PDB file of C-alpha atoms and ligand atoms in Angstrom:
ATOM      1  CA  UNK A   1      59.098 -26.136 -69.742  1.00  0.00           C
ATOM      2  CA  UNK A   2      57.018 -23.498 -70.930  1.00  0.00           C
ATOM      3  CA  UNK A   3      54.219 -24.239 -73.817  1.00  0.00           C
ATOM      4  CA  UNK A   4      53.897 -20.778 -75.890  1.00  0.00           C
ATOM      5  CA  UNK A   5      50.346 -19.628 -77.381  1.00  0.00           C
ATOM      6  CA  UNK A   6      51.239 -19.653 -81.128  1.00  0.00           C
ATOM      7  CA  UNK A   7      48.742 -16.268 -81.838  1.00  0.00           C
ATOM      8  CA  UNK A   8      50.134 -13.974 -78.601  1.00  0.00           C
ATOM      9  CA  UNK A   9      53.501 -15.874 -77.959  1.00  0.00           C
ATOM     10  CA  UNK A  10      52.545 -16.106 -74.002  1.00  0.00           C
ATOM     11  CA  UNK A  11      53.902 -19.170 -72.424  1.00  0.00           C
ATOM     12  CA  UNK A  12      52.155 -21.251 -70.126  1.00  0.00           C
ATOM     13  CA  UNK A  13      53.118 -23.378 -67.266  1.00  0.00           C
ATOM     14  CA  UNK A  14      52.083 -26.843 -68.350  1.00  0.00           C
ATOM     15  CA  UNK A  15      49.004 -26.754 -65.898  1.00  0.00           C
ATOM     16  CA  UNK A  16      48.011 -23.643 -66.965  1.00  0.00           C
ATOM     17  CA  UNK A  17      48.156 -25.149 -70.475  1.00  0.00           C
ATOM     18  CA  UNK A  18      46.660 -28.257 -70.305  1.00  0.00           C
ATOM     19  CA  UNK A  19      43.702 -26.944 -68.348  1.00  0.00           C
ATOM     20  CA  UNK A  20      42.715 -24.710 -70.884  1.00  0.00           C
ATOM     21  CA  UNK A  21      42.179 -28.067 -73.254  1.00  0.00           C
ATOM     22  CA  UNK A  22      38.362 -28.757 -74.078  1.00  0.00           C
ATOM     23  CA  UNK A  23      36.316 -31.466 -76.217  1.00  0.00           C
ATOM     24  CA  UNK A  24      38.112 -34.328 -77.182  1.00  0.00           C
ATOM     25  CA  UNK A  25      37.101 -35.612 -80.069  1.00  0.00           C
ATOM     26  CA  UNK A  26      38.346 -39.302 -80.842  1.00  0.00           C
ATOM     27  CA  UNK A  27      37.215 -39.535 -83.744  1.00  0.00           C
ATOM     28  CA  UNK A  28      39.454 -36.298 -85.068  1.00  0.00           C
ATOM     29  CA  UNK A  29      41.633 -37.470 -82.383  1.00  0.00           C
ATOM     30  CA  UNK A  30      42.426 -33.626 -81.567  1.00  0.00           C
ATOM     31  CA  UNK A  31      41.158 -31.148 -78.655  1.00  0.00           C
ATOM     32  CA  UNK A  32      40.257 -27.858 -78.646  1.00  0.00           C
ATOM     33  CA  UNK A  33      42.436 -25.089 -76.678  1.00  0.00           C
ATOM     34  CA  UNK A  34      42.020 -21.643 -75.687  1.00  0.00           C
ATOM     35  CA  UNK A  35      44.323 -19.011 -74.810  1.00  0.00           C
ATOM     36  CA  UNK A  36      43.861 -18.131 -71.470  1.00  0.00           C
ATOM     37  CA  UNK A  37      45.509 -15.185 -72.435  1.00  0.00           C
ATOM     38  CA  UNK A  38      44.020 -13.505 -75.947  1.00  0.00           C
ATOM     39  CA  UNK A  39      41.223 -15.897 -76.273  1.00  0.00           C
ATOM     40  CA  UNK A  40      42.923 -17.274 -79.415  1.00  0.00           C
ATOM     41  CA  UNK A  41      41.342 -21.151 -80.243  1.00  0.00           C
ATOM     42  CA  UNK A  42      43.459 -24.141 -81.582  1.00  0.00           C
ATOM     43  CA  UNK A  43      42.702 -27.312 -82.540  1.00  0.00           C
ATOM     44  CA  UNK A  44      45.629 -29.870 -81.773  1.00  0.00           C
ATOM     45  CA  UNK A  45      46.573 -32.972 -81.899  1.00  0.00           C
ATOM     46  CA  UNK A  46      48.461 -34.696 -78.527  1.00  0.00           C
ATOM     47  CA  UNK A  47      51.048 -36.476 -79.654  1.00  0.00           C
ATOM     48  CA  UNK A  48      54.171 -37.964 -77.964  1.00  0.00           C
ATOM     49  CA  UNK A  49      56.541 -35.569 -77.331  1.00  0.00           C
ATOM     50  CA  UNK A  50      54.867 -33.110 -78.784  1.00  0.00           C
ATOM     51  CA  UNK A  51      51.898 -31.216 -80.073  1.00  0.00           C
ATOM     52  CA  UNK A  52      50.038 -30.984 -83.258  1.00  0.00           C
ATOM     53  CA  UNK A  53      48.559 -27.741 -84.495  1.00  0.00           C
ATOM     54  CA  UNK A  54      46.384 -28.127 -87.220  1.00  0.00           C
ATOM     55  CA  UNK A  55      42.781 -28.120 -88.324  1.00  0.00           C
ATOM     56  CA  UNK A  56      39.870 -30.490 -89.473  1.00  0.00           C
ATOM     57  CA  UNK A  57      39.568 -31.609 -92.914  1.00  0.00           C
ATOM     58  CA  UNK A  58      36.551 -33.883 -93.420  1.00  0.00           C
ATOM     59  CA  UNK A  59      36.748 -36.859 -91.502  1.00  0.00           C
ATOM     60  CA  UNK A  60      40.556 -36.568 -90.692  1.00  0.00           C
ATOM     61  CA  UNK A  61      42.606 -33.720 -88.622  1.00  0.00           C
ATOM     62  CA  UNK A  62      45.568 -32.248 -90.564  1.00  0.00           C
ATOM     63  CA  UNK A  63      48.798 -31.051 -88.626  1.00  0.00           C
ATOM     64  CA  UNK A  64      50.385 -28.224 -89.747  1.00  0.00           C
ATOM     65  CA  UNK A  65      52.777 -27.045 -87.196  1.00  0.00           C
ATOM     66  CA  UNK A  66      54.244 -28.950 -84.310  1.00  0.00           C
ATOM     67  CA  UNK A  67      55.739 -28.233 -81.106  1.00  0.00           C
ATOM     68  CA  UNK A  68      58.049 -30.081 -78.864  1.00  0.00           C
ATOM     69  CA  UNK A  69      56.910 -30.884 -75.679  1.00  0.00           C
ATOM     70  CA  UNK A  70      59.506 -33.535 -74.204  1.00  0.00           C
ATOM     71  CA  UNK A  71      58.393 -36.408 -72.104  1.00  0.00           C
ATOM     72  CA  UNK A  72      54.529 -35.357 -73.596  1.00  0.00           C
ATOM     73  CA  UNK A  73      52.381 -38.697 -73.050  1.00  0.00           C
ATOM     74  CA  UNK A  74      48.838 -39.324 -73.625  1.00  0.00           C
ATOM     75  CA  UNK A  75      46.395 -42.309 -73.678  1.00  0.00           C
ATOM     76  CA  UNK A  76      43.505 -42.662 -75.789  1.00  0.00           C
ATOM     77  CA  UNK A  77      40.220 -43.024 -74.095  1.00  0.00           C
ATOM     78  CA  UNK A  78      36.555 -43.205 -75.300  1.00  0.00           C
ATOM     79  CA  UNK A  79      35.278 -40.250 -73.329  1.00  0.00           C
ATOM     80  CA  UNK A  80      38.712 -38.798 -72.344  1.00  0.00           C
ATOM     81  CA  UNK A  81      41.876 -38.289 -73.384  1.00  0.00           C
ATOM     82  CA  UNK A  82      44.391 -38.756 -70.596  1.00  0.00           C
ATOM     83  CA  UNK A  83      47.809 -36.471 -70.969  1.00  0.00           C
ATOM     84  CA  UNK A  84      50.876 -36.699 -68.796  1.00  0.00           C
ATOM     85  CA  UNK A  85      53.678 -34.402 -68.613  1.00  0.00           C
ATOM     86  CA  UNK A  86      56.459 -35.199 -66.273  1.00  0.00           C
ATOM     87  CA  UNK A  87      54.542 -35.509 -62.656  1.00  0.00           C
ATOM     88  CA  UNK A  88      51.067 -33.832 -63.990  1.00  0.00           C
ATOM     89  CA  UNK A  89      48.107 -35.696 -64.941  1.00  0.00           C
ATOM     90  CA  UNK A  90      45.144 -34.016 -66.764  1.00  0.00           C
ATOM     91  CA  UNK A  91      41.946 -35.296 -68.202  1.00  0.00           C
ATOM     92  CA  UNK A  92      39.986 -33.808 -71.258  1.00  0.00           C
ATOM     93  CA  UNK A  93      36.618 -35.096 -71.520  1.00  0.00           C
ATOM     94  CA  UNK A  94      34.499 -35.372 -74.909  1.00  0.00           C
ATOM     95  CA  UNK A  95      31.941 -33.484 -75.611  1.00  0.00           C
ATOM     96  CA  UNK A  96      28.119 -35.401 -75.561  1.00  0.00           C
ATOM     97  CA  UNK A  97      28.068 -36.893 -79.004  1.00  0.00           C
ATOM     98  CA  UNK A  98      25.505 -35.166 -81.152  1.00  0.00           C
ATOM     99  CA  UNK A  99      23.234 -36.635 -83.038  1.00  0.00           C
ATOM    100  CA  UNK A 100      23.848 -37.139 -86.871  1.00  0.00           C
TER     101      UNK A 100
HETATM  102 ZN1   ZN B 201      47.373 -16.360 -76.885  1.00  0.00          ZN
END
């Protein structure tokens, strides 16, 4: 399956996509994405089976707009998030916590 870029509507190969994921934050529980292909950025949300596009509000991350993914697993980590997609494995790390 091919995950699409929801500024250019370029689709990526679920590596491609998935490597392009940056700072997890727990907290938010979202990561930060950019288009490998128009530079666009996107916060989202990993869910199961599918992904949450949205944006922070305070303390809590909104979803607005969700897309399918089938088979889309993820585990919560504190300094990672883990995400699995059929036989792919891919790590996001946090970013260093700054201080309040
Ligand atoms: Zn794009």
């Amino acid at each position: 399956m091919l995950i699409p870029c929801l500024a250019c509507e370029a689709r990526f190969l679920p590596d491609e996509y998935f490597g392009a994921c940056s700072d997890y934050d727990r907290g938010l529980d979202r990561v930060s994405w950019t288009c490998p292909s128009c530079g666009n950025h996107d916060d989202l949300r990993v869910l199961p089976g599918e992904l949450g596009f949205g944006y922070p509000h305070g303390r809590r991350f909104h979803v607005q707009d969700r897309v399918r993914v089938p088979g889309l697993r993820r585990q919560r980590g504190e300094l990672r998030l883990d995400i699995t997609l059929d036989a792919g494995n891919w790590k996001v790390r946090s970013r260093p916590r700054q201080p309040v």
